[in-house]
Amino acid sequence: MNHTHTVVLVEGISDKSAIKALAERRGRNLAAEGVSLVAMGGATNIGTYIGKFGPPGRNLRLAGLCDAGEEGAFWRGLERAGLGSNLNRSDLEALGFFVCVADLEDELIRALGIATVERVVDAEGELRSFRTLQKQPAWRGRSTHDQLRRFMGSGGGRKIRYSGPLVAALELDRVPRPLDGLLAHL
């Protein structure tokens, strides 16, 4: 990290691997560009990481990606570091922080469409497991989109395992807005 000049703060490893995979698909090597992707282990750790890498610490350029439910934690962390006050989503984006409508999986499922996501699940050998989830009383009658989100979020490391294959299946002109915005900012 000697030549790092930008640190991208993301909630988890699945976000980090999705951003890296998309950058590579676009012919970019973020590490060579001096961009370091940091999975924080949850949005509540934002203050610690801004303190370490932002103005209070190494004073590097910051950017990030978060879920809508964690937007407040990001606002507070950035405000405490002196990077603005009364921040809203536009302010976050101007600072290089982009918000996923629900979460990254939701964004990818919407961008890809149900049929493509089911093909990815099938290619990973898990279509039967997904069909089992669909039959569970708690999930019967819910939208296939919601069922897929739940499926991605359950099971050991599924979010991480699927982030690469889902990004690989994306049409590059259909990249979810938060991912597109983040990469354009870097």
PDB file of C-alpha atoms in Angstrom:
ATOM      1  CA  MET A   1       0.000   0.000   0.000  1.00  0.00           C
ATOM      2  CA  ASN A   2       3.028   2.282  -0.346  1.00  0.00           C
ATOM      3  CA  HIS A   3       1.766   4.078  -3.449  1.00  0.00           C
ATOM      4  CA  THR A   4      -1.898   4.084  -2.411  1.00  0.00           C
ATOM      5  CA  HIS A   5      -3.515   7.460  -2.850  1.00  0.00           C
ATOM      6  CA  THR A   6      -7.193   6.420  -2.780  1.00  0.00           C
ATOM      7  CA  VAL A   7      -8.906   4.076  -0.335  1.00  0.00           C
ATOM      8  CA  VAL A   8     -12.320   2.660  -1.219  1.00  0.00           C
ATOM      9  CA  LEU A   9     -14.224   1.715   1.927  1.00  0.00           C
ATOM     10  CA  VAL A  10     -16.839  -1.021   1.517  1.00  0.00           C
ATOM     11  CA  GLU A  11     -18.899  -2.962   4.018  1.00  0.00           C
ATOM     12  CA  GLY A  12     -17.747  -6.473   3.190  1.00  0.00           C
ATOM     13  CA  ILE A  13     -15.653  -8.828   1.110  1.00  0.00           C
ATOM     14  CA  SER A  14     -18.434  -9.419  -1.438  1.00  0.00           C
ATOM     15  CA  ASP A  15     -18.550  -5.674  -2.221  1.00  0.00           C
ATOM     16  CA  LYS A  16     -14.766  -5.596  -2.540  1.00  0.00           C
ATOM     17  CA  SER A  17     -14.653  -8.555  -4.927  1.00  0.00           C
ATOM     18  CA  ALA A  18     -17.525  -7.181  -7.053  1.00  0.00           C
ATOM     19  CA  ILE A  19     -15.771  -3.807  -7.497  1.00  0.00           C
ATOM     20  CA  LYS A  20     -12.467  -5.522  -8.325  1.00  0.00           C
ATOM     21  CA  ALA A  21     -14.169  -7.862 -10.839  1.00  0.00           C
ATOM     22  CA  LEU A  22     -16.001  -4.998 -12.547  1.00  0.00           C
ATOM     23  CA  ALA A  23     -12.844  -2.870 -12.731  1.00  0.00           C
ATOM     24  CA  GLU A  24     -10.986  -5.801 -14.324  1.00  0.00           C
ATOM     25  CA  ARG A  25     -13.805  -6.309 -16.850  1.00  0.00           C
ATOM     26  CA  ARG A  26     -13.353  -2.656 -17.780  1.00  0.00           C
ATOM     27  CA  GLY A  27      -9.616  -3.166 -18.228  1.00  0.00           C
ATOM     28  CA  ARG A  28      -8.591  -1.406 -15.035  1.00  0.00           C
ATOM     29  CA  ASN A  29      -6.057  -2.514 -12.450  1.00  0.00           C
ATOM     30  CA  LEU A  30      -7.059  -0.538  -9.365  1.00  0.00           C
ATOM     31  CA  ALA A  31      -3.964  -1.522  -7.360  1.00  0.00           C
ATOM     32  CA  ALA A  32      -1.693  -0.263 -10.164  1.00  0.00           C
ATOM     33  CA  GLU A  33      -3.735   2.963 -10.191  1.00  0.00           C
ATOM     34  CA  GLY A  34      -3.007   3.449  -6.478  1.00  0.00           C
ATOM     35  CA  VAL A  35      -6.515   2.463  -5.389  1.00  0.00           C
ATOM     36  CA  SER A  36      -6.874   0.154  -2.401  1.00  0.00           C
ATOM     37  CA  LEU A  37     -10.178  -1.639  -1.703  1.00  0.00           C
ATOM     38  CA  VAL A  38     -10.819  -2.099   2.011  1.00  0.00           C
ATOM     39  CA  ALA A  39     -13.584  -4.333   3.407  1.00  0.00           C
ATOM     40  CA  MET A  40     -14.461  -2.854   6.799  1.00  0.00           C
ATOM     41  CA  GLY A  41     -16.387  -5.797   8.250  1.00  0.00           C
ATOM     42  CA  GLY A  42     -19.588  -3.746   8.423  1.00  0.00           C
ATOM     43  CA  ALA A  43     -20.661  -0.146   7.950  1.00  0.00           C
ATOM     44  CA  THR A  44     -20.522   0.632  11.658  1.00  0.00           C
ATOM     45  CA  ASN A  45     -16.713   0.558  11.375  1.00  0.00           C
ATOM     46  CA  ILE A  46     -16.700   3.519   8.971  1.00  0.00           C
ATOM     47  CA  GLY A  47     -15.523   6.012  11.615  1.00  0.00           C
ATOM     48  CA  THR A  48     -12.489   3.899  12.474  1.00  0.00           C
ATOM     49  CA  TYR A  49     -11.472   3.553   8.835  1.00  0.00           C
ATOM     50  CA  ILE A  50     -12.024   7.231   8.012  1.00  0.00           C
ATOM     51  CA  GLY A  51      -9.905   8.017  11.067  1.00  0.00           C
ATOM     52  CA  LYS A  52      -7.159   5.729   9.818  1.00  0.00           C
ATOM     53  CA  PHE A  53      -7.137   6.681   6.121  1.00  0.00           C
ATOM     54  CA  GLY A  54      -8.902  10.065   5.909  1.00  0.00           C
ATOM     55  CA  PRO A  55      -8.044  13.584   7.127  1.00  0.00           C
ATOM     56  CA  PRO A  56      -7.419  12.567  10.766  1.00  0.00           C
ATOM     57  CA  GLY A  57      -5.013   9.792   9.678  1.00  0.00           C
ATOM     58  CA  ARG A  58      -3.063   9.268   6.452  1.00  0.00           C
ATOM     59  CA  ASN A  59      -5.139  11.938   4.653  1.00  0.00           C
ATOM     60  CA  LEU A  60      -5.697   9.787   1.561  1.00  0.00           C
ATOM     61  CA  ARG A  61      -8.498  10.328  -0.936  1.00  0.00           C
ATOM     62  CA  LEU A  62     -11.544   8.341   0.189  1.00  0.00           C
ATOM     63  CA  ALA A  63     -14.434   6.743  -1.677  1.00  0.00           C
ATOM     64  CA  GLY A  64     -16.899   4.019  -0.816  1.00  0.00           C
ATOM     65  CA  LEU A  65     -19.995   1.946  -1.332  1.00  0.00           C
ATOM     66  CA  CYS A  66     -22.728   1.197   1.194  1.00  0.00           C
ATOM     67  CA  ASP A  67     -26.238  -0.199   1.516  1.00  0.00           C
ATOM     68  CA  ALA A  68     -29.152   2.235   1.891  1.00  0.00           C
ATOM     69  CA  GLY A  69     -29.698   0.996   5.447  1.00  0.00           C
ATOM     70  CA  GLU A  70     -26.151   2.017   6.374  1.00  0.00           C
ATOM     71  CA  GLU A  71     -26.184   5.437   4.728  1.00  0.00           C
ATOM     72  CA  GLY A  72     -26.571   7.197   8.091  1.00  0.00           C
ATOM     73  CA  ALA A  73     -23.442   5.548   9.499  1.00  0.00           C
ATOM     74  CA  PHE A  74     -21.491   6.810   6.481  1.00  0.00           C
ATOM     75  CA  TRP A  75     -22.893  10.360   6.843  1.00  0.00           C
ATOM     76  CA  ARG A  76     -21.980  10.479  10.524  1.00  0.00           C
ATOM     77  CA  GLY A  77     -18.481   9.095   9.927  1.00  0.00           C
ATOM     78  CA  LEU A  78     -17.752  11.592   7.161  1.00  0.00           C
ATOM     79  CA  GLU A  79     -19.203  14.504   9.155  1.00  0.00           C
ATOM     80  CA  ARG A  80     -17.154  13.602  12.263  1.00  0.00           C
ATOM     81  CA  ALA A  81     -14.010  13.602  10.083  1.00  0.00           C
ATOM     82  CA  GLY A  82     -14.832  17.139   8.953  1.00  0.00           C
ATOM     83  CA  LEU A  83     -15.837  16.164   5.411  1.00  0.00           C
ATOM     84  CA  GLY A  84     -19.141  18.017   5.455  1.00  0.00           C
ATOM     85  CA  SER A  85     -22.221  18.646   7.550  1.00  0.00           C
ATOM     86  CA  ASN A  86     -25.895  17.805   7.089  1.00  0.00           C
ATOM     87  CA  LEU A  87     -24.859  15.498   4.261  1.00  0.00           C
ATOM     88  CA  ASN A  88     -27.430  14.056   1.884  1.00  0.00           C
ATOM     89  CA  ARG A  89     -27.052  11.406  -0.837  1.00  0.00           C
ATOM     90  CA  SER A  90     -25.869  13.942  -3.454  1.00  0.00           C
ATOM     91  CA  ASP A  91     -23.224  15.157  -1.020  1.00  0.00           C
ATOM     92  CA  LEU A  92     -22.120  11.577  -0.415  1.00  0.00           C
ATOM     93  CA  GLU A  93     -21.750  10.995  -4.159  1.00  0.00           C
ATOM     94  CA  ALA A  94     -19.787  14.219  -4.576  1.00  0.00           C
ATOM     95  CA  LEU A  95     -17.403  12.866  -1.907  1.00  0.00           C
ATOM     96  CA  GLY A  96     -17.165   9.558  -3.808  1.00  0.00           C
ATOM     97  CA  PHE A  97     -19.510   7.480  -1.639  1.00  0.00           C
ATOM     98  CA  PHE A  98     -22.286   5.648  -3.477  1.00  0.00           C
ATOM     99  CA  VAL A  99     -25.397   4.024  -2.001  1.00  0.00           C
ATOM    100  CA  CYS A 100     -26.968   0.755  -3.165  1.00  0.00           C
ATOM    101  CA  VAL A 101     -30.800   0.866  -3.135  1.00  0.00           C
ATOM    102  CA  ALA A 102     -31.056  -2.113  -0.770  1.00  0.00           C
ATOM    103  CA  ASP A 103     -27.671  -3.780  -1.101  1.00  0.00           C
ATOM    104  CA  LEU A 104     -25.240  -4.798  -3.814  1.00  0.00           C
ATOM    105  CA  GLU A 105     -27.006  -8.122  -4.445  1.00  0.00           C
ATOM    106  CA  ASP A 106     -30.291  -6.278  -4.970  1.00  0.00           C
ATOM    107  CA  GLU A 107     -28.578  -3.967  -7.477  1.00  0.00           C
ATOM    108  CA  LEU A 108     -27.013  -6.885  -9.361  1.00  0.00           C
ATOM    109  CA  ILE A 109     -30.236  -8.934  -9.450  1.00  0.00           C
ATOM    110  CA  ARG A 110     -32.154  -5.946 -10.871  1.00  0.00           C
ATOM    111  CA  ALA A 111     -29.448  -5.230 -13.449  1.00  0.00           C
ATOM    112  CA  LEU A 112     -29.170  -8.862 -14.570  1.00  0.00           C
ATOM    113  CA  GLY A 113     -32.808  -9.929 -14.395  1.00  0.00           C
ATOM    114  CA  ILE A 114     -34.191 -13.032 -12.688  1.00  0.00           C
ATOM    115  CA  ALA A 115     -33.508 -15.467 -15.557  1.00  0.00           C
ATOM    116  CA  THR A 116     -29.816 -14.560 -15.783  1.00  0.00           C
ATOM    117  CA  VAL A 117     -29.325 -14.763 -12.010  1.00  0.00           C
ATOM    118  CA  GLU A 118     -31.007 -18.184 -11.976  1.00  0.00           C
ATOM    119  CA  ARG A 119     -28.615 -19.291 -14.756  1.00  0.00           C
ATOM    120  CA  VAL A 120     -25.668 -18.137 -12.611  1.00  0.00           C
ATOM    121  CA  VAL A 121     -27.076 -20.040  -9.607  1.00  0.00           C
ATOM    122  CA  ASP A 122     -27.488 -23.110 -11.840  1.00  0.00           C
ATOM    123  CA  ALA A 123     -23.908 -22.763 -13.154  1.00  0.00           C
ATOM    124  CA  GLU A 124     -22.722 -22.706  -9.524  1.00  0.00           C
ATOM    125  CA  GLY A 125     -24.575 -26.000  -8.969  1.00  0.00           C
ATOM    126  CA  GLU A 126     -27.062 -24.527  -6.508  1.00  0.00           C
ATOM    127  CA  LEU A 127     -30.331 -24.281  -8.423  1.00  0.00           C
ATOM    128  CA  ARG A 128     -31.788 -27.177  -6.432  1.00  0.00           C
ATOM    129  CA  SER A 129     -30.901 -25.449  -3.158  1.00  0.00           C
ATOM    130  CA  PHE A 130     -32.543 -22.268  -4.445  1.00  0.00           C
ATOM    131  CA  ARG A 131     -35.704 -24.169  -5.456  1.00  0.00           C
ATOM    132  CA  THR A 132     -35.804 -25.636  -1.928  1.00  0.00           C
ATOM    133  CA  LEU A 133     -35.704 -22.123  -0.432  1.00  0.00           C
ATOM    134  CA  GLN A 134     -38.535 -21.068  -2.764  1.00  0.00           C
ATOM    135  CA  LYS A 135     -40.736 -23.845  -1.349  1.00  0.00           C
ATOM    136  CA  GLN A 136     -40.200 -22.873   2.290  1.00  0.00           C
ATOM    137  CA  PRO A 137     -43.375 -21.441   3.853  1.00  0.00           C
ATOM    138  CA  ALA A 138     -41.656 -18.160   4.779  1.00  0.00           C
ATOM    139  CA  TRP A 139     -40.581 -17.600   1.162  1.00  0.00           C
ATOM    140  CA  ARG A 140     -43.464 -19.091  -0.821  1.00  0.00           C
ATOM    141  CA  GLY A 141     -45.467 -16.284  -2.406  1.00  0.00           C
ATOM    142  CA  ARG A 142     -42.600 -13.788  -2.190  1.00  0.00           C
ATOM    143  CA  SER A 143     -41.130 -12.362  -5.379  1.00  0.00           C
ATOM    144  CA  THR A 144     -38.370 -14.350  -7.064  1.00  0.00           C
ATOM    145  CA  HIS A 145     -36.215 -11.229  -6.669  1.00  0.00           C
ATOM    146  CA  ASP A 146     -36.660 -11.307  -2.864  1.00  0.00           C
ATOM    147  CA  GLN A 147     -36.077 -15.061  -2.822  1.00  0.00           C
ATOM    148  CA  LEU A 148     -32.807 -14.646  -4.745  1.00  0.00           C
ATOM    149  CA  ARG A 149     -31.659 -11.881  -2.368  1.00  0.00           C
ATOM    150  CA  ARG A 150     -32.371 -14.129   0.597  1.00  0.00           C
ATOM    151  CA  PHE A 151     -30.597 -17.036  -1.079  1.00  0.00           C
ATOM    152  CA  MET A 152     -27.495 -14.918  -1.755  1.00  0.00           C
ATOM    153  CA  GLY A 153     -27.481 -13.741   1.854  1.00  0.00           C
ATOM    154  CA  SER A 154     -27.820 -17.214   3.348  1.00  0.00           C
ATOM    155  CA  GLY A 155     -25.376 -20.080   3.446  1.00  0.00           C
ATOM    156  CA  GLY A 156     -21.684 -19.855   4.200  1.00  0.00           C
ATOM    157  CA  GLY A 157     -20.075 -17.175   2.107  1.00  0.00           C
ATOM    158  CA  ARG A 158     -22.656 -17.142  -0.693  1.00  0.00           C
ATOM    159  CA  LYS A 159     -22.519 -13.352  -1.132  1.00  0.00           C
ATOM    160  CA  ILE A 160     -18.770 -13.576  -1.580  1.00  0.00           C
ATOM    161  CA  ARG A 161     -18.939 -16.616  -3.870  1.00  0.00           C
ATOM    162  CA  TYR A 162     -21.577 -15.041  -6.138  1.00  0.00           C
ATOM    163  CA  SER A 163     -20.230 -11.487  -6.424  1.00  0.00           C
ATOM    164  CA  GLY A 164     -17.714 -12.426  -9.152  1.00  0.00           C
ATOM    165  CA  PRO A 165     -20.029 -14.628 -11.265  1.00  0.00           C
ATOM    166  CA  LEU A 166     -22.845 -12.041 -11.074  1.00  0.00           C
ATOM    167  CA  VAL A 167     -20.518  -9.233 -12.190  1.00  0.00           C
ATOM    168  CA  ALA A 168     -19.159 -11.509 -14.943  1.00  0.00           C
ATOM    169  CA  ALA A 169     -22.730 -11.978 -16.224  1.00  0.00           C
ATOM    170  CA  LEU A 170     -23.411  -8.213 -16.395  1.00  0.00           C
ATOM    171  CA  GLU A 171     -23.760  -6.419 -19.696  1.00  0.00           C
ATOM    172  CA  LEU A 172     -21.282  -3.562 -19.321  1.00  0.00           C
ATOM    173  CA  ASP A 173     -23.935  -1.042 -20.365  1.00  0.00           C
ATOM    174  CA  ARG A 174     -26.243  -2.281 -17.558  1.00  0.00           C
ATOM    175  CA  VAL A 175     -23.921  -1.829 -14.592  1.00  0.00           C
ATOM    176  CA  PRO A 176     -25.820  -0.760 -11.449  1.00  0.00           C
ATOM    177  CA  ARG A 177     -25.616   3.003 -10.897  1.00  0.00           C
ATOM    178  CA  PRO A 178     -23.701   2.881  -7.565  1.00  0.00           C
ATOM    179  CA  LEU A 179     -20.979   0.618  -9.000  1.00  0.00           C
ATOM    180  CA  ASP A 180     -20.784   2.649 -12.194  1.00  0.00           C
ATOM    181  CA  GLY A 181     -20.578   5.913 -10.237  1.00  0.00           C
ATOM    182  CA  LEU A 182     -17.906   4.604  -7.905  1.00  0.00           C
ATOM    183  CA  LEU A 183     -15.663   3.384 -10.733  1.00  0.00           C
ATOM    184  CA  ALA A 184     -16.146   6.631 -12.659  1.00  0.00           C
ATOM    185  CA  HIS A 185     -15.123   8.546  -9.521  1.00  0.00           C
ATOM    186  CA  LEU A 186     -11.873   6.599  -9.085  1.00  0.00           C
TER     187      LEU A 186
END
